[in-house]
mmCIF file with all atom_site columns, C-alpha atoms in Angstrom:
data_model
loop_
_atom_site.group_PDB
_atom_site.id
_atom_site.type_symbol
_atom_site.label_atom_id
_atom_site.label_alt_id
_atom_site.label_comp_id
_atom_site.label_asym_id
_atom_site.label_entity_id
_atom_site.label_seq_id
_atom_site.pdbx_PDB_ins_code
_atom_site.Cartn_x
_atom_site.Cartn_y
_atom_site.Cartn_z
_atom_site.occupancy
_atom_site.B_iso_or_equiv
_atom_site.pdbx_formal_charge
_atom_site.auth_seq_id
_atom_site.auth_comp_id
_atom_site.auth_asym_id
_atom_site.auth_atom_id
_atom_site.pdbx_PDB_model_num
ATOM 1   C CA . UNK Z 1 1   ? 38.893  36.130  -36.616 1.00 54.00 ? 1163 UNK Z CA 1
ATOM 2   C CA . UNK Z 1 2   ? 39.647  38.126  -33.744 1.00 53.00 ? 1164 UNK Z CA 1
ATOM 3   C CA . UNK Z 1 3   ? 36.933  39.103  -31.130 1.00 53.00 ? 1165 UNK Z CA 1
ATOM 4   C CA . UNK Z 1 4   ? 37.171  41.186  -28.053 1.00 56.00 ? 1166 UNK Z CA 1
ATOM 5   C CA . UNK Z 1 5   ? 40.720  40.890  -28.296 1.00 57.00 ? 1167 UNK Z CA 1
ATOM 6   C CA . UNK Z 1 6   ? 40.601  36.942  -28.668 1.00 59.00 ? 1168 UNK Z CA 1
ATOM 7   C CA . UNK Z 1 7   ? 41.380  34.677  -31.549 1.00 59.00 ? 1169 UNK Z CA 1
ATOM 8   C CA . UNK Z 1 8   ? 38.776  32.508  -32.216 1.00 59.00 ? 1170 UNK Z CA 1
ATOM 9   C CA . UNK Z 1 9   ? 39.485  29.156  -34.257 1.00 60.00 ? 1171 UNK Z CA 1
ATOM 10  C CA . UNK Z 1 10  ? 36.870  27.653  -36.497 1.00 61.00 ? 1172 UNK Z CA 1
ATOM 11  C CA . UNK Z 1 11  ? 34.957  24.619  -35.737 1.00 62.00 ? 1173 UNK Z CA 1
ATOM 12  C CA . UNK Z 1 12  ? 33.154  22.979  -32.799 1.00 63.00 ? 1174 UNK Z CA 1
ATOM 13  C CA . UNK Z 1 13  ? 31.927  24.791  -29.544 1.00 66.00 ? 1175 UNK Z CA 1
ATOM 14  C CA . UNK Z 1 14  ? 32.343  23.007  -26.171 1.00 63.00 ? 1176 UNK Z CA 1
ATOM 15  C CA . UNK Z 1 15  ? 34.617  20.282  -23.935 1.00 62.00 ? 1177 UNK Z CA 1
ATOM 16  C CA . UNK Z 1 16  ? 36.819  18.194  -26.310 1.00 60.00 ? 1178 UNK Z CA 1
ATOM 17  C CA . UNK Z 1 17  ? 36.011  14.737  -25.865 1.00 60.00 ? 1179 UNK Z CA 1
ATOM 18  C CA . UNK Z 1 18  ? 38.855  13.637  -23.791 1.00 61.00 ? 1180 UNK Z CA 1
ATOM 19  C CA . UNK Z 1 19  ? 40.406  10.428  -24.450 1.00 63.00 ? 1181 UNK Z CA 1
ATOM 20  C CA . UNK Z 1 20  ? 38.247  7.977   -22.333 1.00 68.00 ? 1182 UNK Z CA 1
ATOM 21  C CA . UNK Z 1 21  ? 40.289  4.654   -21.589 1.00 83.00 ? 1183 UNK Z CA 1
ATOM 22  C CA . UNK Z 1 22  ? 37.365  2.329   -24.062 1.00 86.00 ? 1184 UNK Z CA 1
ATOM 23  C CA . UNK Z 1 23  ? 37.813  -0.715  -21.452 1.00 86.00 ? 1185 UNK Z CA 1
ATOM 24  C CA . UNK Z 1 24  ? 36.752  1.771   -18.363 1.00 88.00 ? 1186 UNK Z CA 1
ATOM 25  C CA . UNK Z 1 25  ? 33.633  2.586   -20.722 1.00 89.00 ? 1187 UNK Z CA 1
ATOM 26  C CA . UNK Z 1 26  ? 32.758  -0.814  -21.587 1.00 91.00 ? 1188 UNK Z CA 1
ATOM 27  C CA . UNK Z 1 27  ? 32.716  -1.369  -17.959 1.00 92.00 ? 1189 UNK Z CA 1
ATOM 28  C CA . UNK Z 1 28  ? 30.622  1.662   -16.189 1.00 93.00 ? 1190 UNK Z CA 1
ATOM 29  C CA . UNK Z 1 29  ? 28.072  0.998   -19.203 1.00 95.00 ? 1191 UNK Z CA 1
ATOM 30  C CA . UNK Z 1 30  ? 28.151  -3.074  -18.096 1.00 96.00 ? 1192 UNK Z CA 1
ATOM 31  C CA . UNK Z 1 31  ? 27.993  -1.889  -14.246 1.00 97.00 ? 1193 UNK Z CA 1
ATOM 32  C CA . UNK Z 1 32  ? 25.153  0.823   -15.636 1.00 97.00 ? 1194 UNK Z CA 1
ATOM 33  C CA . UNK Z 1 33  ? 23.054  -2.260  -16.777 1.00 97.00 ? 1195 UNK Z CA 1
ATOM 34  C CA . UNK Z 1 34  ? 23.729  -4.510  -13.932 1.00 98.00 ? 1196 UNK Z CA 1
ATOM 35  C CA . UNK Z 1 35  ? 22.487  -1.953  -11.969 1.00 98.00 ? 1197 UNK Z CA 1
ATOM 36  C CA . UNK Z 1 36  ? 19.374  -1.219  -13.884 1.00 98.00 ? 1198 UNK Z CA 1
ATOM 37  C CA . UNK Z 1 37  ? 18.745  -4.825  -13.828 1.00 98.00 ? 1199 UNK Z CA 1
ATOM 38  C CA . UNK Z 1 38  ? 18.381  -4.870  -10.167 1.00 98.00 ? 1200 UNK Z CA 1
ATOM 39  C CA . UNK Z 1 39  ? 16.337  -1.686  -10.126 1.00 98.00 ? 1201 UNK Z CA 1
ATOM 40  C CA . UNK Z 1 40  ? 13.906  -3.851  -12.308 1.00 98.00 ? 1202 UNK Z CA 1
ATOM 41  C CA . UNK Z 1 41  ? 14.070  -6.857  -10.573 1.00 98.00 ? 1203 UNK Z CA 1
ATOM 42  C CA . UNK Z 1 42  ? 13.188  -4.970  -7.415  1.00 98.00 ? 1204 UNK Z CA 1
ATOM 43  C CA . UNK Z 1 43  ? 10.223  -2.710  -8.815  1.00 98.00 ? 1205 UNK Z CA 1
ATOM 44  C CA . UNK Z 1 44  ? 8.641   -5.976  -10.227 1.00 98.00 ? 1206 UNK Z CA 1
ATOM 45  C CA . UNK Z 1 45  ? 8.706   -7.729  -7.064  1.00 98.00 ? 1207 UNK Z CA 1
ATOM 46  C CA . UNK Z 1 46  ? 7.251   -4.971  -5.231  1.00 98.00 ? 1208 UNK Z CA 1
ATOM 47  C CA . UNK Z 1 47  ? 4.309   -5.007  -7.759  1.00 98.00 ? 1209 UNK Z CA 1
ATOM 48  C CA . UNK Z 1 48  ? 3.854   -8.845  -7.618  1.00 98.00 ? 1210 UNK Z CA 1
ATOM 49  C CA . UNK Z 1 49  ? 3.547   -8.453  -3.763  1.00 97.00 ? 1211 UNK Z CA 1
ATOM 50  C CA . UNK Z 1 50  ? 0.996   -5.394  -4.163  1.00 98.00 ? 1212 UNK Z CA 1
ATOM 51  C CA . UNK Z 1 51  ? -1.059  -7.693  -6.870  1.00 98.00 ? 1213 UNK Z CA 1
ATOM 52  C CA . UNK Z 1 52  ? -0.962  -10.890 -3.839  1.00 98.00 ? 1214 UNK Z CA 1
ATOM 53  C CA . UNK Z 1 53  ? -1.905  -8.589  -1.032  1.00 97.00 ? 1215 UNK Z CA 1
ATOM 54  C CA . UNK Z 1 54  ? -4.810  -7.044  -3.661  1.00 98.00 ? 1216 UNK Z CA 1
ATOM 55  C CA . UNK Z 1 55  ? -6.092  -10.548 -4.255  1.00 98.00 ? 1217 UNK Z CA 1
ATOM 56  C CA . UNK Z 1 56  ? -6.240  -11.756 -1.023  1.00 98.00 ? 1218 UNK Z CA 1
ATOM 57  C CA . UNK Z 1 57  ? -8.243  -8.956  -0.169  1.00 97.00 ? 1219 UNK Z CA 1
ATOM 58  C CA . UNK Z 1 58  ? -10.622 -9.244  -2.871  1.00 98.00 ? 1220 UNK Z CA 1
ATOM 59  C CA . UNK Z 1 59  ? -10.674 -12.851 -1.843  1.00 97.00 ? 1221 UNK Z CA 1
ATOM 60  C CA . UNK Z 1 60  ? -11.766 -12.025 1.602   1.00 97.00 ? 1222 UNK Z CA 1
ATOM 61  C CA . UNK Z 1 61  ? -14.507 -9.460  0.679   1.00 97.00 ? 1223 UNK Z CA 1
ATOM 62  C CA . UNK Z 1 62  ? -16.113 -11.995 -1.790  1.00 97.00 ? 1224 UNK Z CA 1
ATOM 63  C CA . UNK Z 1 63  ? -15.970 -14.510 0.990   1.00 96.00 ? 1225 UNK Z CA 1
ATOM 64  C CA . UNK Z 1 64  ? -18.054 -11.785 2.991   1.00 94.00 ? 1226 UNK Z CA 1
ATOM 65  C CA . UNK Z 1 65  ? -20.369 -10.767 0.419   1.00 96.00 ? 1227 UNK Z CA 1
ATOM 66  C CA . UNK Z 1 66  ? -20.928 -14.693 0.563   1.00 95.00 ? 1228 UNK Z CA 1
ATOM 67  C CA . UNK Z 1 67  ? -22.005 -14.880 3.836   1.00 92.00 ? 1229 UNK Z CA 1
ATOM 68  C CA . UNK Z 1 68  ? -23.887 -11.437 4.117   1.00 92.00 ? 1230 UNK Z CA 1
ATOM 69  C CA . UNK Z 1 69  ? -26.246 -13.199 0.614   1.00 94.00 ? 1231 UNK Z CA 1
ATOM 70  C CA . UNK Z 1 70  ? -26.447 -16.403 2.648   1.00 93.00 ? 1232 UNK Z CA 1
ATOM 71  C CA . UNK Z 1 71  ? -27.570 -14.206 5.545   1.00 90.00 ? 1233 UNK Z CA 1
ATOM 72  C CA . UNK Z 1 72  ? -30.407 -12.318 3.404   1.00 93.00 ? 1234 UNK Z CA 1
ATOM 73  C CA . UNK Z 1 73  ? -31.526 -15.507 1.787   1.00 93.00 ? 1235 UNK Z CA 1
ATOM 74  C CA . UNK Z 1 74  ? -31.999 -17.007 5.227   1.00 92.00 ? 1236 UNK Z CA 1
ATOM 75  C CA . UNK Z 1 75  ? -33.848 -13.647 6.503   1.00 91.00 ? 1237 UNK Z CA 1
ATOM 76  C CA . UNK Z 1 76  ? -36.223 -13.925 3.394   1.00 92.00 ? 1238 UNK Z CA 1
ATOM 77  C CA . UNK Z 1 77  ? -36.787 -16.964 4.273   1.00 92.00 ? 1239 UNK Z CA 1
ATOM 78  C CA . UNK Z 1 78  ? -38.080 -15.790 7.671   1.00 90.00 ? 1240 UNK Z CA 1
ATOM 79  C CA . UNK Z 1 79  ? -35.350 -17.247 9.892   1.00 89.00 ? 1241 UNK Z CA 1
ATOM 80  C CA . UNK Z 1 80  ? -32.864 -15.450 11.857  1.00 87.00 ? 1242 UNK Z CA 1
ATOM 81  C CA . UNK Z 1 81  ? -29.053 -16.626 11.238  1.00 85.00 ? 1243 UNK Z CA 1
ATOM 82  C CA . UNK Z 1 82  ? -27.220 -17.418 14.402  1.00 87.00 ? 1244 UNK Z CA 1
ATOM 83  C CA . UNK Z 1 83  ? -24.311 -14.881 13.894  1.00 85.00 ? 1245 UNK Z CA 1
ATOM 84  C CA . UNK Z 1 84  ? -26.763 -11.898 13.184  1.00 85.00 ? 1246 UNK Z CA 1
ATOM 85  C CA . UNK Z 1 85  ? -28.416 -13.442 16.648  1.00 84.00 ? 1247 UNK Z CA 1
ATOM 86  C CA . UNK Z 1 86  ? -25.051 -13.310 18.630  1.00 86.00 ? 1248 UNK Z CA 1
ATOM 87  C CA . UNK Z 1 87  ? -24.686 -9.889  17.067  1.00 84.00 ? 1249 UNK Z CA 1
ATOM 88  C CA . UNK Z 1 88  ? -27.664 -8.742  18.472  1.00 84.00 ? 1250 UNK Z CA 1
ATOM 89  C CA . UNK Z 1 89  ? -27.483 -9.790  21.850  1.00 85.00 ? 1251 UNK Z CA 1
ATOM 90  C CA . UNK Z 1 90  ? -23.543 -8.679  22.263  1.00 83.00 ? 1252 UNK Z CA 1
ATOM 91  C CA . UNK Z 1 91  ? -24.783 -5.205  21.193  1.00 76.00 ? 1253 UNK Z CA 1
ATOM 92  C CA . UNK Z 1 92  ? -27.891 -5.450  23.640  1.00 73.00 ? 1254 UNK Z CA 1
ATOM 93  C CA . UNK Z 1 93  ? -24.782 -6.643  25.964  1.00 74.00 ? 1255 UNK Z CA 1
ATOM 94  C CA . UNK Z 1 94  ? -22.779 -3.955  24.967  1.00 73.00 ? 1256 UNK Z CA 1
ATOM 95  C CA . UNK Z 1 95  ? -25.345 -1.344  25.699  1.00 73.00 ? 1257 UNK Z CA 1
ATOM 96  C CA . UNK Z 1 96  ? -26.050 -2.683  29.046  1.00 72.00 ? 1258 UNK Z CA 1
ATOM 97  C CA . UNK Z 1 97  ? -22.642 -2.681  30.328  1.00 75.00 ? 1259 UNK Z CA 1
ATOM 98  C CA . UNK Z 1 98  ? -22.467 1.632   28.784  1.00 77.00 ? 1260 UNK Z CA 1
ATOM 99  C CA . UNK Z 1 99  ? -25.595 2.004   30.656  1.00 73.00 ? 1261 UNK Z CA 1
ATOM 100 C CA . UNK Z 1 100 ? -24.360 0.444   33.580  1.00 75.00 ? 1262 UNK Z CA 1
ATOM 101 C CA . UNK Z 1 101 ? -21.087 2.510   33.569  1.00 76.00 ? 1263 UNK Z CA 1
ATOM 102 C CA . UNK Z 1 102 ? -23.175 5.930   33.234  1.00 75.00 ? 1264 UNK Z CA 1
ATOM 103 C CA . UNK Z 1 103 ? -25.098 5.098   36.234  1.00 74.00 ? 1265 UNK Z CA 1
ATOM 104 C CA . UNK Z 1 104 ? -22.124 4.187   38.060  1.00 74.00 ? 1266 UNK Z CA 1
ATOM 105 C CA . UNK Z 1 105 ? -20.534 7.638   37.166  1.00 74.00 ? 1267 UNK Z CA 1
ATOM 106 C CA . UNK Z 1 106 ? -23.964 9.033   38.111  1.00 70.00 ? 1268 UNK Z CA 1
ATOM 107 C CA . UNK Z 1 107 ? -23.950 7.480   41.176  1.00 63.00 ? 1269 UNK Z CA 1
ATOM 108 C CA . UNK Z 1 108 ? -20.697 9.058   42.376  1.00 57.00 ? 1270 UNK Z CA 1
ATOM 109 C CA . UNK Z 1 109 ? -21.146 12.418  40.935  1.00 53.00 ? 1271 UNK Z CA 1
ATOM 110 C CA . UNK Z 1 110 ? -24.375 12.326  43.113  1.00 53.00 ? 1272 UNK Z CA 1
ATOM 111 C CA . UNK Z 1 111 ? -22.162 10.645  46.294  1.00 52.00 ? 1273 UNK Z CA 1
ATOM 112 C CA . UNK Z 1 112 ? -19.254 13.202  45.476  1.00 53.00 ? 1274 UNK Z CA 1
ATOM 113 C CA . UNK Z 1 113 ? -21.946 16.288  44.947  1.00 52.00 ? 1275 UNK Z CA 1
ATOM 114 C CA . UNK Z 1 114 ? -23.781 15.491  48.559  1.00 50.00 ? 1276 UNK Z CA 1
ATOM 115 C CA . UNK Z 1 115 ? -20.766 15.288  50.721  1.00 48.00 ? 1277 UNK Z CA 1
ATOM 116 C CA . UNK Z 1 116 ? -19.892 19.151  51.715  1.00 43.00 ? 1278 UNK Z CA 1
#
């Protein structure tokens, strides 16, 4: 058959398979799967240490949730828990020490504002 002034030969379209050494294959498939291996090995050990770091977590908020039941059972009860007590009084604390800052500032925006 000739076509646009080419001969074209029956048969298969594309890149002739080339004669590929079979011992170089064997090994670049071998190497392929060693590889892979690794790529596995890695992914599941990043998942295992996302799963720990998850259940510690969950630990630690169930250890919370603990203490915050412990802490409403208590305040049915009609007594105050210690730790909600020290968690008053450092945010009365807290307070104080804002309110004593602002008057300080107050104080020398009034000392500042007076001297011409």
């Amino acid at each position: 058959q000739v076509a646009g002034g080419k001969v074209k030969k029956p048969g298969k379209r594309g890149r002739k398979p080339a004669k590929i050494d079979l011992k170089a294959k064997l090994e670049r498939s071998r190497q392929s799967a060693r590889e892979c291996r690794a790529r596995k090995k890695l992914r599941y050990q990043y998942l295992e240490e996302l799963v720990s770091g998850r259940e510690r977590a969950i630990c630690a908020l169930r250890e919370e949730l603990d203490m915050y039941k412990q802490w409403c059972a208590a305040m049915d009860q009609g007594k105050i828990p210690s730790e909600i007590k020290a968690l008053l009084t450092g945010e009365e604390q807290g307070r104080a020490q804002q309110n004593a800052a602002k008057l300080a500032k107050s104080g020398k925006a009034d000392a500042n504002g007076s001297a011409p």
